[in-house]
C-alpha positions as CSV (number, residue, x, y, z in Angstrom):
1,M,-20.4,37.7,24.5
2,R,-17.8,36.8,27.0
3,R,-14.6,35.1,25.9
4,G,-11.2,34.3,27.4
5,R,-10.0,34.0,31.0
6,E,-7.3,36.6,31.3
7,E,-7.4,38.9,34.4
8,P,-9.4,42.0,33.3
9,G,-7.2,44.9,32.5
10,R,-3.8,43.5,33.1
11,L,-3.0,43.3,29.4
12,H,-4.8,46.4,28.3
13,G,-2.6,49.2,29.7
14,E,-4.3,49.7,33.0
15,P,-2.1,50.7,35.9
16,P,-0.8,48.2,38.5
17,P,-3.2,47.4,41.4
18,R,-3.2,50.0,44.2
19,W,-1.5,47.7,46.7
20,A,1.5,47.4,44.5
21,K,2.1,51.2,44.6
22,I,1.3,51.4,48.3
23,A,3.6,48.6,49.4
24,P,7.0,50.3,48.7
25,A,5.9,53.5,50.5
26,A,4.5,51.6,53.4
27,A,7.7,49.6,53.7
28,L,9.7,52.8,53.7
29,V,7.7,54.4,56.5
30,G,7.7,51.2,58.5
31,L,11.5,50.8,58.3
32,V,12.1,54.4,59.2
33,L,9.8,54.1,62.3
34,A,11.4,50.8,63.3
35,Q,14.9,52.3,63.1
36,M,13.8,55.2,65.3
37,L,12.3,52.9,67.9
38,T,15.2,50.5,68.1
39,P,18.4,50.9,70.1
40,G,21.2,52.8,68.4
41,D,23.5,49.8,67.9
42,V,20.9,48.0,65.7
43,E,21.2,49.1,62.1
44,L,18.0,48.7,60.0
45,G,18.5,51.5,57.5
46,F,20.3,49.4,54.9
47,F,17.0,47.5,54.3
48,L,15.9,50.6,52.6
49,A,18.3,49.8,49.7
50,G,15.9,47.1,48.6
51,L,12.9,49.4,48.1
52,P,13.9,51.0,44.7
53,P,14.0,47.6,42.9
54,V,10.6,46.8,44.4
55,A,9.2,50.2,43.3
56,A,10.5,49.6,39.8
57,F,7.7,46.9,39.3
58,A,4.9,49.4,40.2
59,Y,6.2,52.8,39.2
60,G,7.7,54.3,36.1
61,P,11.3,55.6,35.9
62,G,10.4,59.0,37.5
63,G,8.6,57.4,40.5
64,T,11.4,54.9,41.0
65,A,14.0,57.7,40.8
66,I,12.2,59.6,43.6
67,F,12.3,56.5,45.7
68,A,16.0,56.0,45.0
69,A,16.8,59.6,45.9
70,L,14.7,59.5,49.1
71,V,16.6,56.3,50.2
72,L,20.0,58.0,49.5
73,V,19.0,61.0,51.6
74,L,17.8,58.9,54.5
75,L,20.9,56.8,54.5
76,G,23.4,59.6,53.8
77,A,22.1,62.1,56.4
78,P,23.1,61.0,59.9
79,S,21.2,63.8,61.4
80,L,17.9,62.0,60.4
81,G,18.8,59.0,62.6
82,V,17.9,56.4,59.9
83,G,21.3,55.4,58.4
84,H,24.9,56.2,58.5
85,A,26.1,55.2,55.0
86,R,29.4,56.5,53.9
87,G,31.8,56.2,50.9
88,T,31.4,52.8,49.1
89,D,28.2,51.9,50.9
90,L,26.5,55.0,49.7
91,A,27.8,54.5,46.2
92,T,26.5,50.9,46.2
93,V,23.0,52.2,47.2
94,A,23.2,54.8,44.5
95,V,24.1,52.1,41.9
96,I,21.1,50.0,43.1
97,G,18.9,53.0,42.7
98,L,20.2,53.7,39.2
99,L,19.7,50.1,38.1
100,S,16.2,50.2,39.5
101,V,15.4,53.2,37.3
102,V,16.7,51.3,34.3
103,I,14.5,48.3,35.2
104,A,11.5,50.6,35.5
105,W,12.2,52.1,32.1
106,V,12.6,48.7,30.5
107,R,9.4,47.4,32.2
108,R,7.4,50.4,31.1
109,R,8.6,50.0,27.5
110,R,7.8,46.3,27.4
111,D,4.3,46.9,28.9
112,T,3.7,49.4,26.1
113,Q,4.8,46.9,23.5
114,L,2.7,44.2,25.0
115,V,-0.4,46.4,25.0
116,S,0.1,47.2,21.4
117,V,0.6,43.5,20.4
118,R,-2.4,42.5,22.5
119,T,-4.6,45.1,20.9
120,V,-3.7,43.9,17.4
121,A,-4.2,40.3,18.4
122,E,-7.6,41.0,19.9
123,A,-8.7,42.9,16.8
124,A,-7.6,40.1,14.6
125,Q,-9.4,37.4,16.7
126,L,-12.5,39.4,17.0
127,A,-12.5,39.9,13.2
128,V,-12.6,36.1,12.9
129,L,-15.3,35.5,15.6
130,P,-17.1,38.8,16.2
131,P,-19.6,39.2,19.1
132,L,-22.9,37.6,18.5
133,P,-25.9,40.0,17.9
134,E,-28.8,39.8,20.3
135,Q,-31.2,39.0,17.5
136,V,-30.9,37.8,13.9
137,G,-34.1,38.1,12.0
138,P,-36.9,36.8,14.3
139,V,-34.5,34.6,16.3
140,R,-33.0,35.8,19.6
141,C,-29.4,34.7,20.1
142,S,-27.2,34.2,23.1
143,G,-23.7,32.8,23.0
144,L,-20.8,32.0,25.3
145,Y,-17.3,31.1,24.3
146,R,-14.3,30.0,26.4
147,A,-11.0,29.1,24.8
148,A,-8.9,26.4,26.4
149,Q,-5.7,28.2,25.7
150,H,-5.1,31.0,28.2
151,G,-5.0,34.5,26.8
152,T,-6.7,33.7,23.5
153,L,-10.2,34.7,22.4
154,V,-10.6,32.2,19.6
155,G,-9.8,28.5,19.8
156,G,-11.0,25.4,18.0
157,D,-14.7,26.0,18.5
158,L,-16.9,28.4,16.6
159,Y,-20.5,29.5,16.1
160,D,-22.3,32.0,13.9
161,V,-25.9,33.0,13.1
162,R,-26.7,34.7,9.9
163,A,-29.9,35.8,8.0
164,G,-30.2,35.2,4.3
165,P,-32.7,34.7,1.5
166,Y,-33.5,31.2,2.8
167,G,-34.0,32.1,6.4
168,V,-32.0,32.3,9.5
169,R,-29.1,29.8,9.6
170,A,-26.9,28.9,12.5
171,L,-23.6,27.0,12.8
172,V,-21.8,25.4,15.7
173,A,-18.6,23.5,14.9
174,D,-15.6,22.0,16.6
175,V,-12.4,21.8,14.6
176,Q,-9.4,19.6,15.2
177,G,-7.1,20.9,17.9
178,H,-7.6,24.1,19.8
179,G,-5.8,27.4,20.5
180,L,-4.1,29.6,18.0
181,A,-3.2,26.7,15.7
182,A,-6.9,26.2,14.9
183,V,-7.7,29.8,14.2
184,A,-7.0,29.5,10.4
185,T,-9.4,26.6,10.1
186,V,-12.1,28.5,12.1
187,A,-11.7,31.5,9.8
188,A,-12.1,29.3,6.7
189,L,-15.2,27.6,8.0
190,L,-16.8,30.9,9.0
191,G,-16.1,32.4,5.6
192,A,-17.5,29.4,3.8
193,F,-20.6,29.4,6.0
194,R,-21.4,33.1,5.5
195,E,-21.1,32.6,1.7
196,G,-23.4,29.5,1.9
197,V,-26.0,31.4,3.8
198,L,-26.4,33.7,0.9
199,D,-25.8,31.4,-2.1
200,D,-27.0,27.8,-1.2
201,A,-30.7,27.0,-1.3
202,G,-30.3,23.8,0.7
203,L,-28.8,23.3,4.2
204,A,-27.1,20.2,3.0
205,A,-25.4,22.2,0.3
206,V,-24.0,24.5,2.9
207,A,-22.5,21.5,4.7
208,A,-21.0,20.3,1.4
209,R,-19.5,23.8,0.9
210,L,-17.8,23.6,4.4
211,D,-16.6,20.1,3.6
212,R,-15.0,21.3,0.3
213,R,-13.4,24.2,2.0
214,L,-11.6,22.0,4.6
215,A,-10.7,19.4,2.1
216,A,-9.2,22.0,-0.2
217,D,-7.2,23.6,2.6
218,S,-5.8,20.2,3.6
219,A,-4.8,19.3,0.0
220,A,-3.2,22.8,-0.5
221,A,-1.0,22.5,2.6
222,S,2.7,22.3,2.0
223,D,4.8,19.3,2.9
224,E,2.7,16.7,4.6
225,P,-1.0,17.6,4.3
226,P,-2.6,17.9,7.7
227,E,-5.7,16.0,8.6
228,L,-8.1,18.9,8.8
229,F,-11.6,17.9,10.0
230,A,-14.4,19.3,12.1
231,T,-17.7,18.3,13.5
232,A,-20.6,20.7,12.9
233,L,-24.3,21.2,13.4
234,L,-26.3,23.5,11.1
235,L,-29.8,24.8,11.8
236,E,-32.1,26.7,9.5
237,F,-35.3,28.5,10.3
238,P,-37.0,29.0,7.0
239,P,-39.3,32.1,6.6
240,G,-43.0,31.5,7.0
241,L,-42.7,27.9,8.2
242,D,-43.1,26.6,11.8
243,L,-40.2,24.2,11.5
244,V,-36.4,24.0,11.9
245,R,-34.1,22.1,9.6
246,L,-31.0,20.5,11.0
247,V,-27.9,18.9,9.5
248,S,-25.4,17.1,11.7
249,C,-21.8,16.4,10.6
250,G,-20.7,14.1,13.4
251,H,-21.6,16.8,16.0
252,P,-23.3,16.4,19.4
253,P,-27.1,16.9,19.0
254,A,-28.9,20.1,19.9
255,L,-31.2,20.3,22.9
256,R,-34.7,21.7,22.7
257,L,-36.2,23.5,25.7
258,R,-40.0,23.9,25.9
259,G,-42.1,25.3,28.6
260,R,-41.6,27.6,31.6
261,M,-40.3,24.7,33.6
262,P,-38.6,23.6,30.6
263,A,-38.8,20.1,29.3
264,V,-35.5,19.2,27.6
265,D,-35.5,16.9,24.6
266,E,-32.5,15.8,22.5
267,V,-33.1,16.6,18.9
268,A,-32.4,13.3,17.1
269,V,-30.6,13.8,13.7
270,E,-29.0,11.1,11.6
271,P,-25.4,12.3,11.6
272,G,-23.4,12.6,8.4
273,P,-19.6,12.4,8.3
274,P,-17.4,15.1,9.8
275,L,-16.3,18.0,7.6
276,G,-13.0,17.9,5.8
277,L,-13.1,14.2,4.7
278,G,-14.4,15.1,1.3
279,L,-17.5,12.9,1.6
280,A,-20.3,15.5,2.0
281,G,-19.9,16.5,-1.7
282,L,-20.4,12.8,-2.8
283,T,-23.5,12.1,-0.6
284,L,-25.2,15.1,0.9
285,P,-25.8,14.7,4.6
286,P,-29.4,14.0,5.6
287,V,-31.6,16.9,6.6
288,A,-34.0,16.6,9.5
289,E,-37.1,18.7,10.0
290,L,-38.7,19.4,13.3
291,A,-41.9,21.3,14.0
292,V,-41.4,24.2,16.4
293,R,-43.7,26.3,18.6
294,P,-43.4,29.9,19.7
295,G,-40.9,30.3,22.5
296,D,-39.0,27.1,21.8
297,R,-35.3,27.3,22.6
298,F,-32.5,25.4,21.0
299,L,-29.2,25.0,22.8
300,L,-26.3,24.1,20.6
301,H,-22.9,23.1,22.2
302,T,-19.6,21.6,21.5
303,D,-18.1,18.5,23.2
304,G,-16.1,20.6,25.5
305,V,-19.3,20.8,27.6
306,T,-20.5,17.2,27.6
307,E,-17.0,15.7,27.8
308,A,-16.0,17.8,30.8
309,R,-15.3,15.7,33.9
310,D,-15.5,16.3,37.6
311,V,-12.8,15.1,40.0
312,S,-14.3,11.7,40.1
313,G,-14.2,11.3,36.3
314,H,-17.9,11.7,35.7
315,F,-19.1,13.5,32.6
316,Y,-21.1,16.7,32.9
317,P,-24.8,15.8,32.6
318,L,-25.9,18.8,30.4
319,S,-29.5,17.7,29.6
320,A,-30.2,16.7,33.2
321,R,-28.8,20.0,34.6
322,L,-30.7,22.3,32.1
323,P,-34.1,22.3,34.0
324,V,-32.2,23.4,37.1
325,V,-29.9,26.0,35.8
326,A,-32.6,27.5,33.6
327,K,-34.1,29.1,36.7
328,E,-30.9,31.2,37.3
329,P,-31.2,35.0,36.6
330,V,-27.9,35.3,34.7
331,G,-29.4,33.7,31.6
332,L,-29.2,30.2,30.4
333,V,-25.8,30.1,28.7
334,G,-24.2,32.0,31.7
335,A,-25.9,29.7,34.1
336,V,-24.7,26.6,32.3
337,W,-21.1,28.0,32.3
338,Q,-21.2,28.7,36.0
339,D,-22.6,25.3,36.7
340,L,-20.0,23.7,34.5
341,A,-17.2,25.6,36.1
342,A,-18.4,24.5,39.6
343,F,-18.8,20.9,38.3
344,T,-15.2,20.7,37.0
345,D,-13.7,22.7,39.8
346,G,-12.6,25.7,37.8
347,G,-13.7,25.0,34.2
348,P,-13.0,22.4,31.6
349,R,-9.7,22.0,29.8
350,D,-11.2,22.0,26.3
351,D,-12.7,24.8,24.3
352,V,-16.4,25.5,25.1
353,A,-19.0,27.0,22.9
354,L,-22.7,27.5,23.8
355,L,-25.3,28.9,21.5
356,L,-28.9,29.5,22.5
357,L,-31.5,30.2,19.8
358,T,-34.9,31.4,20.9
359,L,-38.0,31.6,18.7
360,P,-40.3,34.6,19.0
361,G,-43.3,34.1,21.3
362,P,-44.0,33.8,25.0
363,A,-41.7,31.4,26.9
364,G,-43.4,28.1,27.5
365,A,-46.1,28.7,24.9
366,E,-47.9,25.4,24.1
């Protein structure tokens, strides 16, 4: 499962790109050659004094010190024909080199701290929303998540698929807000869902459990209670039955794909109220049942997909695009994301979650 948008490796302790290390050395060689080829009354050597600070952003303290020492030798040895620094000029270049070594040491230390903090943050976020398994019970799973907040793996959307005594159950939800502020709500919903998969015989009871969880968190908040709410869609594939049960809590409907040249149908479900309003416990949300066939696919998504706009302000037509992108070799969820990124010219500004559930059997079985 792919998440986040950060440049690969730049926050995980990998070395700077090769060009960043080559640039100071190339500049040094270029300046030396230029000085040798110019008339004697033109002084270019002092440009070398700017190389140690540049090297400090790509090399450690040791490498930067070598650059600084090499610059001092080139400027302080007239016989080399590069520079003729004397006295205070040479002392100034030496101070610049020393400061560059200090900068390199501070940068290296900060990079080490950043890698440590980033590693802990990723471990915590992946504990909240771990990678989706390829198969849960008889149901094949494929998911894609993109957080709107740069540098985070978890935002305000979530999904999960779990097997329990009542079959395979899936959840897709969109909580209020996005980014790190929504992570606590995401964790609470996922924990309640995983308990409900094991304990609650009815799918509506699972929705009621989620609703109570959010309502309790909102009531327990200090000072002014926040308005915690979420939309959610729950699915259940009961064992031994060729059907799927669905409960919608104000969430966009699922899409069913059937056939090799897939026909796309919107699964109509009477929506209940969003979670967190304390209403699901009073009147359980309606449960819809739909007959399924081998090879049927169900695409669940959040409104970050269907409410994404292009430069003209048009919404992304997910159901209309599915028959086209389903032919791409990267897989359906990956193809939808690529198509969505192209449609919005770089990707939507909201969290995006896509969950594809595929029933066993040949694709397109009728």
